[in-house]
XYZ file of N, CA and C in Angstrom:
768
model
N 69.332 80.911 102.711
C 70.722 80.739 102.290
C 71.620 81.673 103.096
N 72.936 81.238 103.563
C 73.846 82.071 104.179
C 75.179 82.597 102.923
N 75.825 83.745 103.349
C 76.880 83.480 102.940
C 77.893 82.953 102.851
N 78.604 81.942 102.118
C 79.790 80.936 101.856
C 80.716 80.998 102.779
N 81.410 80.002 103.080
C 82.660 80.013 103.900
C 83.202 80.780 102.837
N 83.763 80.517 101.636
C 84.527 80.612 100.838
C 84.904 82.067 100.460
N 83.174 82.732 100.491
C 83.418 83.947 100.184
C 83.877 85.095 101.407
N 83.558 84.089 102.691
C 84.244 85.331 103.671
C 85.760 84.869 103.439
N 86.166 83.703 103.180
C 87.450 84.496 102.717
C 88.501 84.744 101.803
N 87.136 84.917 100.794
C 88.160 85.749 100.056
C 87.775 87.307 100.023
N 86.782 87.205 100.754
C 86.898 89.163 101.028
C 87.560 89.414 102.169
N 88.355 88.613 102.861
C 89.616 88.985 103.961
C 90.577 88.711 103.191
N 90.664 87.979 101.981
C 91.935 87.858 101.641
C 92.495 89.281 100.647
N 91.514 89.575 100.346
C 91.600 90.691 98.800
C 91.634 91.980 99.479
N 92.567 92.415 100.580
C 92.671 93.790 100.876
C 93.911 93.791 100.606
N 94.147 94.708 99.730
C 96.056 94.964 99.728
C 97.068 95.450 100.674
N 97.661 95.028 101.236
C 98.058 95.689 102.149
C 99.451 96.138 102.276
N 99.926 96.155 101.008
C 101.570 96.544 100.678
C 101.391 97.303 99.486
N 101.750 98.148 99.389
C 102.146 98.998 98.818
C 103.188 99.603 97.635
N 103.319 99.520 96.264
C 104.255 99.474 95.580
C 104.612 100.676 94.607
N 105.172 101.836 94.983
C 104.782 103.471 94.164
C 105.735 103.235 93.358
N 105.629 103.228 92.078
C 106.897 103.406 90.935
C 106.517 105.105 90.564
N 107.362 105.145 90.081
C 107.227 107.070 88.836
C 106.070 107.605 88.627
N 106.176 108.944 89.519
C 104.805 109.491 88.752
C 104.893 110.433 87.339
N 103.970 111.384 87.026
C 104.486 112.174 85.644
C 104.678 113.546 86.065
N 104.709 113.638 87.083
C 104.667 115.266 87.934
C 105.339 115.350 89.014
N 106.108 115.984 89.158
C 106.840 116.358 90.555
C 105.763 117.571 91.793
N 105.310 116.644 92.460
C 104.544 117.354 93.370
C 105.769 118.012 94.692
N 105.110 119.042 94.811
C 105.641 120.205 95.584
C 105.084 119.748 97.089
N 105.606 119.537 98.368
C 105.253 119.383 99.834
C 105.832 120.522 100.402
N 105.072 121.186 101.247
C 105.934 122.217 101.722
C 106.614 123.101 101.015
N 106.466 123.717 100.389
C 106.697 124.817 99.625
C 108.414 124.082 98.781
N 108.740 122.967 99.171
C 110.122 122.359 98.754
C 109.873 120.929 97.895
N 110.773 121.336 96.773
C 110.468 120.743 95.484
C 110.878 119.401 95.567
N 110.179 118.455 95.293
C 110.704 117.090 95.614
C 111.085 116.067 93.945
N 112.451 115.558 93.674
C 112.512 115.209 92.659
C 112.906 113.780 92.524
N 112.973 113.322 93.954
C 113.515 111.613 93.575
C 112.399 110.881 94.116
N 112.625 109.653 93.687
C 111.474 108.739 93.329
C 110.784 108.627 94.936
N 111.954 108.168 95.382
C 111.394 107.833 96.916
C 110.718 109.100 97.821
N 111.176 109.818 97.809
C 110.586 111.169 98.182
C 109.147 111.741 97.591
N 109.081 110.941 96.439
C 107.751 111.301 95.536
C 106.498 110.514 96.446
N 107.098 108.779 96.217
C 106.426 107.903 97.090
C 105.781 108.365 98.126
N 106.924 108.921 99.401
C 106.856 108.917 100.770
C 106.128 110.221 100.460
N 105.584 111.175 99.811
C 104.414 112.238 99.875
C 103.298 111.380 99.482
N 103.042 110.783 98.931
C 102.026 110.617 97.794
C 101.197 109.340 99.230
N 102.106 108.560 99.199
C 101.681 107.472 99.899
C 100.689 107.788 101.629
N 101.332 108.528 102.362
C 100.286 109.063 103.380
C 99.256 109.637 103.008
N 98.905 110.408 101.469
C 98.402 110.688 101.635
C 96.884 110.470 100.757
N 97.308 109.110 99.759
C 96.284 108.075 99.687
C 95.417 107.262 100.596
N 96.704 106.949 101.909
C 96.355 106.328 102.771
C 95.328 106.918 103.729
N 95.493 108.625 103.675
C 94.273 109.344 104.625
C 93.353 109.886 103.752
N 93.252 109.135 102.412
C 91.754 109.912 101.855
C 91.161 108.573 102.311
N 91.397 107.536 102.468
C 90.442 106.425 102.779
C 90.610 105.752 104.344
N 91.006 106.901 104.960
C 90.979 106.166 106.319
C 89.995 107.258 107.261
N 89.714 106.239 108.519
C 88.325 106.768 108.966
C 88.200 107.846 109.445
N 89.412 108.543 109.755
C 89.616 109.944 110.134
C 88.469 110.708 109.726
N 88.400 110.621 108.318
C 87.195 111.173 107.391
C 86.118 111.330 107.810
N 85.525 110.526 108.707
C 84.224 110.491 108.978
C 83.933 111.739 110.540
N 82.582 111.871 110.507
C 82.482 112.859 111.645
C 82.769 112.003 112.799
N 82.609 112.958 113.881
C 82.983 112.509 115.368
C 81.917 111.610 115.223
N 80.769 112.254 115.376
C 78.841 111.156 115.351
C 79.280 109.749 114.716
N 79.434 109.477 113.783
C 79.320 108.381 112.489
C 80.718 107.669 113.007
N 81.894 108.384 113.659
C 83.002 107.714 113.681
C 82.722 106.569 115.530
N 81.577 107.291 116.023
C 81.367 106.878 117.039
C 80.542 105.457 117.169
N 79.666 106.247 116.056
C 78.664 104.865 115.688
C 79.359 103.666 115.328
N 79.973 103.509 114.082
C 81.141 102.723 113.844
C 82.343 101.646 114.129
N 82.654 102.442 115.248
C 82.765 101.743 116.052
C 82.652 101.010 116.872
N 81.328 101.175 117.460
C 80.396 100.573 118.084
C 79.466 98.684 117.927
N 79.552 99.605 116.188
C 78.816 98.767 115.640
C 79.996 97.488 114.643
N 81.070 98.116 114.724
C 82.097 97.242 114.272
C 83.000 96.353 115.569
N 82.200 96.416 116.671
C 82.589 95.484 117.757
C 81.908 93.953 117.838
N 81.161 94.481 116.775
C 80.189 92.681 116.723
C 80.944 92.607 115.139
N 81.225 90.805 115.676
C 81.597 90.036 114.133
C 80.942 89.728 113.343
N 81.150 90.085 112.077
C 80.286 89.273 111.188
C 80.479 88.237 111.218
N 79.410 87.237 111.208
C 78.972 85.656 111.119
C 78.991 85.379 109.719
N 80.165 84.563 109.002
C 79.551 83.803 107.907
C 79.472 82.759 108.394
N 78.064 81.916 107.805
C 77.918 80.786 107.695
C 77.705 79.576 107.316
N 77.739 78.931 106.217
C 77.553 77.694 105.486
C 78.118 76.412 105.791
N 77.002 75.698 105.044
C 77.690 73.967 105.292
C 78.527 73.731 103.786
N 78.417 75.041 102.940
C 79.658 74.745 101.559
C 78.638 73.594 100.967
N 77.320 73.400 100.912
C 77.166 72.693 99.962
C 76.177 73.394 98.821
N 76.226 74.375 98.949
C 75.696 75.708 98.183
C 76.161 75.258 96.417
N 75.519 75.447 95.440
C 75.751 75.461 94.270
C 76.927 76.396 94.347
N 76.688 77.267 94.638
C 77.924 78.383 94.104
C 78.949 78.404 95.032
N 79.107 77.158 95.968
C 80.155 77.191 96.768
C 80.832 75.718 95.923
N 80.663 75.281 94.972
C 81.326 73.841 94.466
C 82.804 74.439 93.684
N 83.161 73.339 93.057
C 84.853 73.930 92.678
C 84.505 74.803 91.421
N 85.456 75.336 91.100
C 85.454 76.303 90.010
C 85.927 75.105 88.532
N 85.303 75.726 87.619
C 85.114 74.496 86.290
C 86.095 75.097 85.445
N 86.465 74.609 84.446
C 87.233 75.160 83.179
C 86.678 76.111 82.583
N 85.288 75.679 82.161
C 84.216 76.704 81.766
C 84.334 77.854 82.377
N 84.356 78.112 83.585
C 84.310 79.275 83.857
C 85.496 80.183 83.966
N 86.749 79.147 83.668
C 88.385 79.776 84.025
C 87.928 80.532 82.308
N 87.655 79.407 81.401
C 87.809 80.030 79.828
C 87.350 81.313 79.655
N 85.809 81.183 80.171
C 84.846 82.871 79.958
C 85.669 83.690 80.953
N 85.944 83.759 81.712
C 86.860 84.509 82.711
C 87.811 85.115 81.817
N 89.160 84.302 81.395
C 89.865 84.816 80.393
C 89.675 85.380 79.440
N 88.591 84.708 78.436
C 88.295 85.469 77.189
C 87.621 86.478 77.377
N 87.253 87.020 78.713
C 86.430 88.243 78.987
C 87.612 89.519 79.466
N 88.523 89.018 79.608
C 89.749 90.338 80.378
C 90.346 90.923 78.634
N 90.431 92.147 79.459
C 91.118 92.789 78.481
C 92.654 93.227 78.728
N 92.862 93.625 77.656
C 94.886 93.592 78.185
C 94.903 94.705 79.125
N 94.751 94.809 79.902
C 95.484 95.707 80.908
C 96.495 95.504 81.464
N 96.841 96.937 82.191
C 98.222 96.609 82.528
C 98.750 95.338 83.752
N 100.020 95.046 83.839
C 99.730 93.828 84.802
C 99.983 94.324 86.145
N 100.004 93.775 87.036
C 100.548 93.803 88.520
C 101.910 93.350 88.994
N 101.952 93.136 89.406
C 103.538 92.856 90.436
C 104.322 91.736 90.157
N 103.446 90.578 89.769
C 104.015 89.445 89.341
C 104.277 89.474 87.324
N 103.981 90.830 86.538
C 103.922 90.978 85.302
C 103.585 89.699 84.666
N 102.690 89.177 85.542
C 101.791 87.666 84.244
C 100.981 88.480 83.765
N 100.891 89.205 82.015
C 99.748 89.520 81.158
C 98.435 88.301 81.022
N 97.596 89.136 80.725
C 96.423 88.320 80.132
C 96.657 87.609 78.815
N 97.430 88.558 77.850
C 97.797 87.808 76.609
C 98.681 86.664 77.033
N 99.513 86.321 78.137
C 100.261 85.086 78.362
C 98.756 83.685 78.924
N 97.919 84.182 79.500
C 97.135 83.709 80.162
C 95.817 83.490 78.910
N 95.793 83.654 78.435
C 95.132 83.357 76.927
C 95.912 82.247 75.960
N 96.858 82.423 75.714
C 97.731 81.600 74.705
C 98.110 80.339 75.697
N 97.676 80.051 77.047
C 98.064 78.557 77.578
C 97.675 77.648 76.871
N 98.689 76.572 76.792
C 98.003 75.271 76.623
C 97.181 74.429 77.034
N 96.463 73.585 76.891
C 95.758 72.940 77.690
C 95.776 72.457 78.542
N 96.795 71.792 78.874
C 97.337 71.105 80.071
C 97.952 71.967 80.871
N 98.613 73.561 80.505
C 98.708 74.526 81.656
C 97.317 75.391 82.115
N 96.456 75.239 81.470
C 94.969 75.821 81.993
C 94.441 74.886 83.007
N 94.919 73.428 82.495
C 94.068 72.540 83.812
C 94.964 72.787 85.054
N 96.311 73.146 85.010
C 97.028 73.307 86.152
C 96.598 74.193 87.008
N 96.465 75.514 85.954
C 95.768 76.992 86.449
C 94.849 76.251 87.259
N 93.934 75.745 86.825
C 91.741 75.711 87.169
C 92.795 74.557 88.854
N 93.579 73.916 88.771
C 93.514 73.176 90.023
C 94.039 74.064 91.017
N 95.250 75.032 90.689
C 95.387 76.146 91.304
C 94.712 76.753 92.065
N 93.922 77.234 91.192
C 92.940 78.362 91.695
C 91.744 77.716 92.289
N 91.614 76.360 92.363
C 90.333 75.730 93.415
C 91.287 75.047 94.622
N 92.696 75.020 94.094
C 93.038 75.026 95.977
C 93.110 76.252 96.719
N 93.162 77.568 95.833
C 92.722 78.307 96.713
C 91.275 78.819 97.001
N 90.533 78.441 96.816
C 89.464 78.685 96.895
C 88.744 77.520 98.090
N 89.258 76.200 97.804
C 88.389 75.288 98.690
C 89.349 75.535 100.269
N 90.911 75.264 99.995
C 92.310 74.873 101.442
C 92.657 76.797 101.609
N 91.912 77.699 100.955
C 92.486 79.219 101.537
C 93.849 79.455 101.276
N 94.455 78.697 100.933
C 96.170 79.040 100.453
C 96.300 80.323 99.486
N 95.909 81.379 99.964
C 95.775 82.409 99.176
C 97.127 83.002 99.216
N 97.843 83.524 97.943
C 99.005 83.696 97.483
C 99.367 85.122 98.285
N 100.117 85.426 99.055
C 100.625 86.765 99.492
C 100.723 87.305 98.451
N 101.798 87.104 97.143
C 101.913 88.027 96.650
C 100.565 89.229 95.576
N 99.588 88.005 95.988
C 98.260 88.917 95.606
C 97.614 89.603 96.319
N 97.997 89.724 97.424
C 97.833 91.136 98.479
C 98.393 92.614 97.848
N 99.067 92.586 96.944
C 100.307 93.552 97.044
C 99.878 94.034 95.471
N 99.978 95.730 95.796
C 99.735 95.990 94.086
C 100.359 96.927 93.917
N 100.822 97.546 92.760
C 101.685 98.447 91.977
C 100.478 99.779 91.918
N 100.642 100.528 92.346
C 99.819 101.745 92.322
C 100.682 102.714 91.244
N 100.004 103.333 90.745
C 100.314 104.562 89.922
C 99.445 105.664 89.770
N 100.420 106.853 90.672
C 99.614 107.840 90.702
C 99.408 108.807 89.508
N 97.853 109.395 89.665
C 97.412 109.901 88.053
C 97.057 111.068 88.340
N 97.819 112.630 87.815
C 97.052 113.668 88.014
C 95.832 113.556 87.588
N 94.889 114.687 88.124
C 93.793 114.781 87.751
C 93.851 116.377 87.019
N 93.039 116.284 86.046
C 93.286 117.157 85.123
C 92.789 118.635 85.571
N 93.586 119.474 84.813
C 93.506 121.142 85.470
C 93.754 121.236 87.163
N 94.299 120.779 86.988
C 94.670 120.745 89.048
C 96.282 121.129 89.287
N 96.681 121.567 90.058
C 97.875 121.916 90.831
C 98.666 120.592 90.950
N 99.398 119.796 90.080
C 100.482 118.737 90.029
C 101.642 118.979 90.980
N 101.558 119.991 91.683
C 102.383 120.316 93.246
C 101.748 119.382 94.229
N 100.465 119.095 94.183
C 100.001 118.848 95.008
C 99.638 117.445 95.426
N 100.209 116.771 95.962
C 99.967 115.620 96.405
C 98.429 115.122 96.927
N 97.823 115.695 96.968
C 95.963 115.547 96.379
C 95.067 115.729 95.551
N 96.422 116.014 94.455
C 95.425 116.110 93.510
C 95.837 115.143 92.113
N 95.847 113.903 93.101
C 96.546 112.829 91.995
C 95.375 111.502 92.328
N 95.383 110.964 91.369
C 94.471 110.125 91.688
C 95.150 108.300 91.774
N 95.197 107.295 92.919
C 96.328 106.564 92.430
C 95.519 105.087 91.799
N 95.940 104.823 91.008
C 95.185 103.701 90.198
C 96.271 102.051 90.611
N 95.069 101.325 91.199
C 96.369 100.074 92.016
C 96.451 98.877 90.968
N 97.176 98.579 90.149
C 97.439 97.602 89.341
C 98.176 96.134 89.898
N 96.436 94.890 90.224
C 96.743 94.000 90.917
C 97.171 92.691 90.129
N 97.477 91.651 90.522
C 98.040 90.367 89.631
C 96.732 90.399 88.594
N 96.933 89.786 87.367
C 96.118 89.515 86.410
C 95.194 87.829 86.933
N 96.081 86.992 87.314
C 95.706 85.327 88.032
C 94.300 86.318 89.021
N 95.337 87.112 90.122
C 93.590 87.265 91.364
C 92.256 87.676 90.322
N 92.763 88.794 88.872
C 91.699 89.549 88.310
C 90.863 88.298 87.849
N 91.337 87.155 87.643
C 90.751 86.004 86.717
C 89.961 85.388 87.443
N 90.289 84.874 88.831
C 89.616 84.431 89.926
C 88.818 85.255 90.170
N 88.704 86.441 90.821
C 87.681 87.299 90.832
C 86.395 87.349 90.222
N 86.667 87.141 88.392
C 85.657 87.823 88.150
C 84.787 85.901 87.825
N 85.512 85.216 88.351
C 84.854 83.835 88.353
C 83.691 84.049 89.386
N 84.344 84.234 90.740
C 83.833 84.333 91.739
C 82.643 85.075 91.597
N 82.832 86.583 91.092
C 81.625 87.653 90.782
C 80.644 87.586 89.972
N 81.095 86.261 89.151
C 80.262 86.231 88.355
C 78.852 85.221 88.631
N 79.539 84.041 89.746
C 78.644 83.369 90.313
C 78.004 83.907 91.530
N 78.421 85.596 92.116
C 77.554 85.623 93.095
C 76.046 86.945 92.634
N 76.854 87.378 91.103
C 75.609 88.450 90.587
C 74.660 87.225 90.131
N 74.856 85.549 89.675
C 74.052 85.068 89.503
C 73.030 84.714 90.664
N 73.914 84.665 91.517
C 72.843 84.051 92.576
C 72.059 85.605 92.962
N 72.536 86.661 93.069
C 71.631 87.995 93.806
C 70.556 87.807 92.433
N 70.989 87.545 91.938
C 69.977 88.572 90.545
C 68.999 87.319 90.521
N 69.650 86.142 90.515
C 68.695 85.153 90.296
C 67.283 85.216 91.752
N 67.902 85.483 92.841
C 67.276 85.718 94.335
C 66.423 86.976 94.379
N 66.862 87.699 93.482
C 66.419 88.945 93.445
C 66.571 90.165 94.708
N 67.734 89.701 94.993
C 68.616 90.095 96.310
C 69.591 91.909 96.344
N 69.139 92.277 94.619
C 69.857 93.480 94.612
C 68.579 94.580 94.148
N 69.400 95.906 95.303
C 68.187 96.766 95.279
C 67.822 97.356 93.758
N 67.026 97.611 93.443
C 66.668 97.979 92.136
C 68.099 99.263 91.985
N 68.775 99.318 91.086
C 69.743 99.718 90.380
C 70.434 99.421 89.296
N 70.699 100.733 88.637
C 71.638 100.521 87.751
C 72.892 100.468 87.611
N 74.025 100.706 89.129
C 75.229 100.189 89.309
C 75.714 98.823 88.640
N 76.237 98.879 87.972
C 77.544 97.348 88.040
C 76.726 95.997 87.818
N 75.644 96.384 86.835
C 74.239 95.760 86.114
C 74.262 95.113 84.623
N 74.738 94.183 84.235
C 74.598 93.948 82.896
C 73.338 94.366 82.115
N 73.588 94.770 80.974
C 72.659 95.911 80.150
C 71.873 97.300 80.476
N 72.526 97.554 81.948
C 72.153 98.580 82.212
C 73.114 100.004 82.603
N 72.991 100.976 82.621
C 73.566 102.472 82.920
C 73.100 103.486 82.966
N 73.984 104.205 83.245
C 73.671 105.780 83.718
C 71.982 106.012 82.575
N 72.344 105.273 81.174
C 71.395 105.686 79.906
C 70.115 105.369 80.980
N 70.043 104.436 81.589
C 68.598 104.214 82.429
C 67.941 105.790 83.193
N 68.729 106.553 83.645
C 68.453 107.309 84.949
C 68.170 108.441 83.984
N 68.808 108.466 82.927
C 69.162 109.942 82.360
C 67.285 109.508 81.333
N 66.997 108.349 80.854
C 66.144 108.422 80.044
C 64.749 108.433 81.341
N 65.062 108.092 82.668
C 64.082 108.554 83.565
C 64.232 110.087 83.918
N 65.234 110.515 84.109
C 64.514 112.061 84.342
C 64.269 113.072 83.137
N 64.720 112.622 81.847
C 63.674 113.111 80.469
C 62.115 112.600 80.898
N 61.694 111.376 80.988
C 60.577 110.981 80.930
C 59.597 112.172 82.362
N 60.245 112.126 83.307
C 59.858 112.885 84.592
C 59.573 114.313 84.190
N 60.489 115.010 83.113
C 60.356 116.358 83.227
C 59.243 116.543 81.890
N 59.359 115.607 81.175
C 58.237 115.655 80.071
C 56.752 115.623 80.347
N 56.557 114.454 81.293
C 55.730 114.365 82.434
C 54.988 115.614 83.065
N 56.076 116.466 83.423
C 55.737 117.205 84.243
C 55.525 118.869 82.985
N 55.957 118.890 82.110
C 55.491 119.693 81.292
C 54.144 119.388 80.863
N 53.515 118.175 80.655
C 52.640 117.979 80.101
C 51.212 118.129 81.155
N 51.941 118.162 82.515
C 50.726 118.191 83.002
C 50.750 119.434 83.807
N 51.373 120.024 83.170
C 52.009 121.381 83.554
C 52.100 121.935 84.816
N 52.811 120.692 85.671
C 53.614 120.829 86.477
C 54.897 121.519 86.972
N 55.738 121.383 88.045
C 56.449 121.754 88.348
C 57.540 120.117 88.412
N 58.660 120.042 87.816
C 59.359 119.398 87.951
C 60.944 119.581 88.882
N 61.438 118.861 90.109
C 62.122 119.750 90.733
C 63.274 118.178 90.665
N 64.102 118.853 90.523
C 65.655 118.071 90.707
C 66.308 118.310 91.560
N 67.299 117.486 92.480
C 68.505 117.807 93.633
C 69.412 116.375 92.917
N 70.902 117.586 92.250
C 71.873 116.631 92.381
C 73.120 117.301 93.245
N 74.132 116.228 93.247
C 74.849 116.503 94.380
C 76.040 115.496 94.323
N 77.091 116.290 94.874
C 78.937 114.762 94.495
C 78.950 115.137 96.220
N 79.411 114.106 96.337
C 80.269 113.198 97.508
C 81.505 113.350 97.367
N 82.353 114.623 98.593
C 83.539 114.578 98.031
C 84.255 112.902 98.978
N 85.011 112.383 98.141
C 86.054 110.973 98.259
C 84.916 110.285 98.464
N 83.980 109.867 97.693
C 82.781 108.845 98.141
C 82.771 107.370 98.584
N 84.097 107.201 97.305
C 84.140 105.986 97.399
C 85.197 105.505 98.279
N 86.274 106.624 98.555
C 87.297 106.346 99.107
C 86.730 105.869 100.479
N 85.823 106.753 101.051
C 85.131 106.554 102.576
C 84.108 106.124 102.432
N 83.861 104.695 101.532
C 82.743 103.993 102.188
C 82.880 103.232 103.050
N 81.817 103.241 104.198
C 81.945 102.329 105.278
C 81.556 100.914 104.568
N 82.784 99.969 104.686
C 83.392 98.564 104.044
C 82.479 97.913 104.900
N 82.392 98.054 106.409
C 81.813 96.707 107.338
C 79.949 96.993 107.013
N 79.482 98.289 107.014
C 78.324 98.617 106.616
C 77.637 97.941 105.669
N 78.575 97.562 104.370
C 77.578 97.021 103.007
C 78.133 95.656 103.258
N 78.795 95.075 104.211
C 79.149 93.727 104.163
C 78.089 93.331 105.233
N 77.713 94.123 105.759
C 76.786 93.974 107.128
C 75.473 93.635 106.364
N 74.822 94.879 105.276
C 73.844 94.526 105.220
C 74.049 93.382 103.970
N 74.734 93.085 103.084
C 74.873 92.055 102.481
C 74.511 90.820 103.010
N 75.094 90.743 103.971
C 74.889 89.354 104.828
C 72.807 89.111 105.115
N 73.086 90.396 105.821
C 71.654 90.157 105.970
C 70.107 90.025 104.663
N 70.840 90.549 103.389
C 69.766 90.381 102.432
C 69.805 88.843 102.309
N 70.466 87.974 102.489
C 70.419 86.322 101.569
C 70.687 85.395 102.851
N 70.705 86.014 104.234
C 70.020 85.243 105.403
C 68.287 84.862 105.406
């Protein structure tokens, strides 16, 4: 099996690439000079979201590699007649919906509670919607674009324009599509058996897994009166600097 036309693009379509800073709750300090209007808040805050996740981050070595290795294209390839490449059903628009929770909205302020209370005949509009974008790519600009809100992080210097964390609040419609989409491709890994043994982003599983393995390990190791040895360790911006083409790289290659 290859990966979908469909799905390469909608992982080119789903990068945000506009930017929307409303009010934060702290007046961060730049330069020793106090900054109090909105736009001025923005224009700190915003460079400098933009360089916790840009490649700068990485060493000279890794930034070299990278590059290198991001000169070859990824190949998707399918003939789209893949089960999980067919149109998207009602069934799955319904569980989609009845699975979101009210969060806040995005840019276009369509709530989930509006997107719940449709009628029937505006849900079938939705489900044709959302399979022309999915089959013809007519993917909506304005779902590129998300409302960020930056969040101190607690006991930290609120002067400081790094020490805010910014949370991007995207259309509720892409969140719905999405988790359609995600939901038919954890079926197919899990069904393929295509994901590495983990407890990441796992239905019925968590952290409770790892934590009830290293009780079991150190009990283990009392009993046989051993030595039990641990190494933990944080990643500072881990997620901010993951290499994106890396896990799309080897993605491709687990379900080739």
């Amino acid at each position: 099996m290859r990966l979908v036309k469909n799905l390469a693009f909608w992982v080119s379509c789903c990068r945000p690439h506009k930017i929307d800073l409303r009010a934060v709750f702290y007046t961060p300090d730049l330069n020793n000079t106090e900054i109090t209007e909105i736009p001025d808040i923005a224009n700190s805050l915003g460079p400098t979201f933009s360089n916790n996740s840009s490649s700068n981050n990485y060493s000279t070595k890794f930034q070299g590699f990278s590059n290198q290795a991001e000169n070859q294209h990824l190949k998707f390839k399918s003939n789209n007649l893949e089960t999980y490449n067919n149109l998207l059903s009602l069934d799955e628009l319904r569980d989609a919906i009845s699975k979101s929770h009210d969060s806040a909205v995005g840019p276009d302020d369509i709530h989930y509670q509006m997107l719940k209370h449709l009628p029937p005949n505006a849900v079938n509009t939705l489900l044709g919607t959302l399979n022309n974008i999915w089959f013809a790519g007519n993917f909506p600009p304005s779902w590129r674009t998300s409302t960020v809100i930056p969040i101190p992080k607690p006991a930290k210097d609120a002067a400081d324009p790094n020490n805010y964390c910014p949370i991007a609040l995207t259309s509720c419609l892409c969140k719905v599509m999405e988790r359609m989409i995600n939901n038919r491709l954890v079926w197919f890994l899990e069904r393929n058996k295509l994901i590495t043994p983990s407890v990441c982003f796992r239905k019925h599983r968590s952290t409770t897994d790892h934590l009830a393995y290293l009780e079991s390990f150190i009990r283990e190791a009392f009993i046989q009166r051993q030595h039990a040895v641990a190494v933990f360790f944080d990643l500072e911006k881990a997620y901010d600097c993951t290499w994106k083409y890396g896990i799309m790289k080897t993605s491709i290659h687990s379900v080739m």
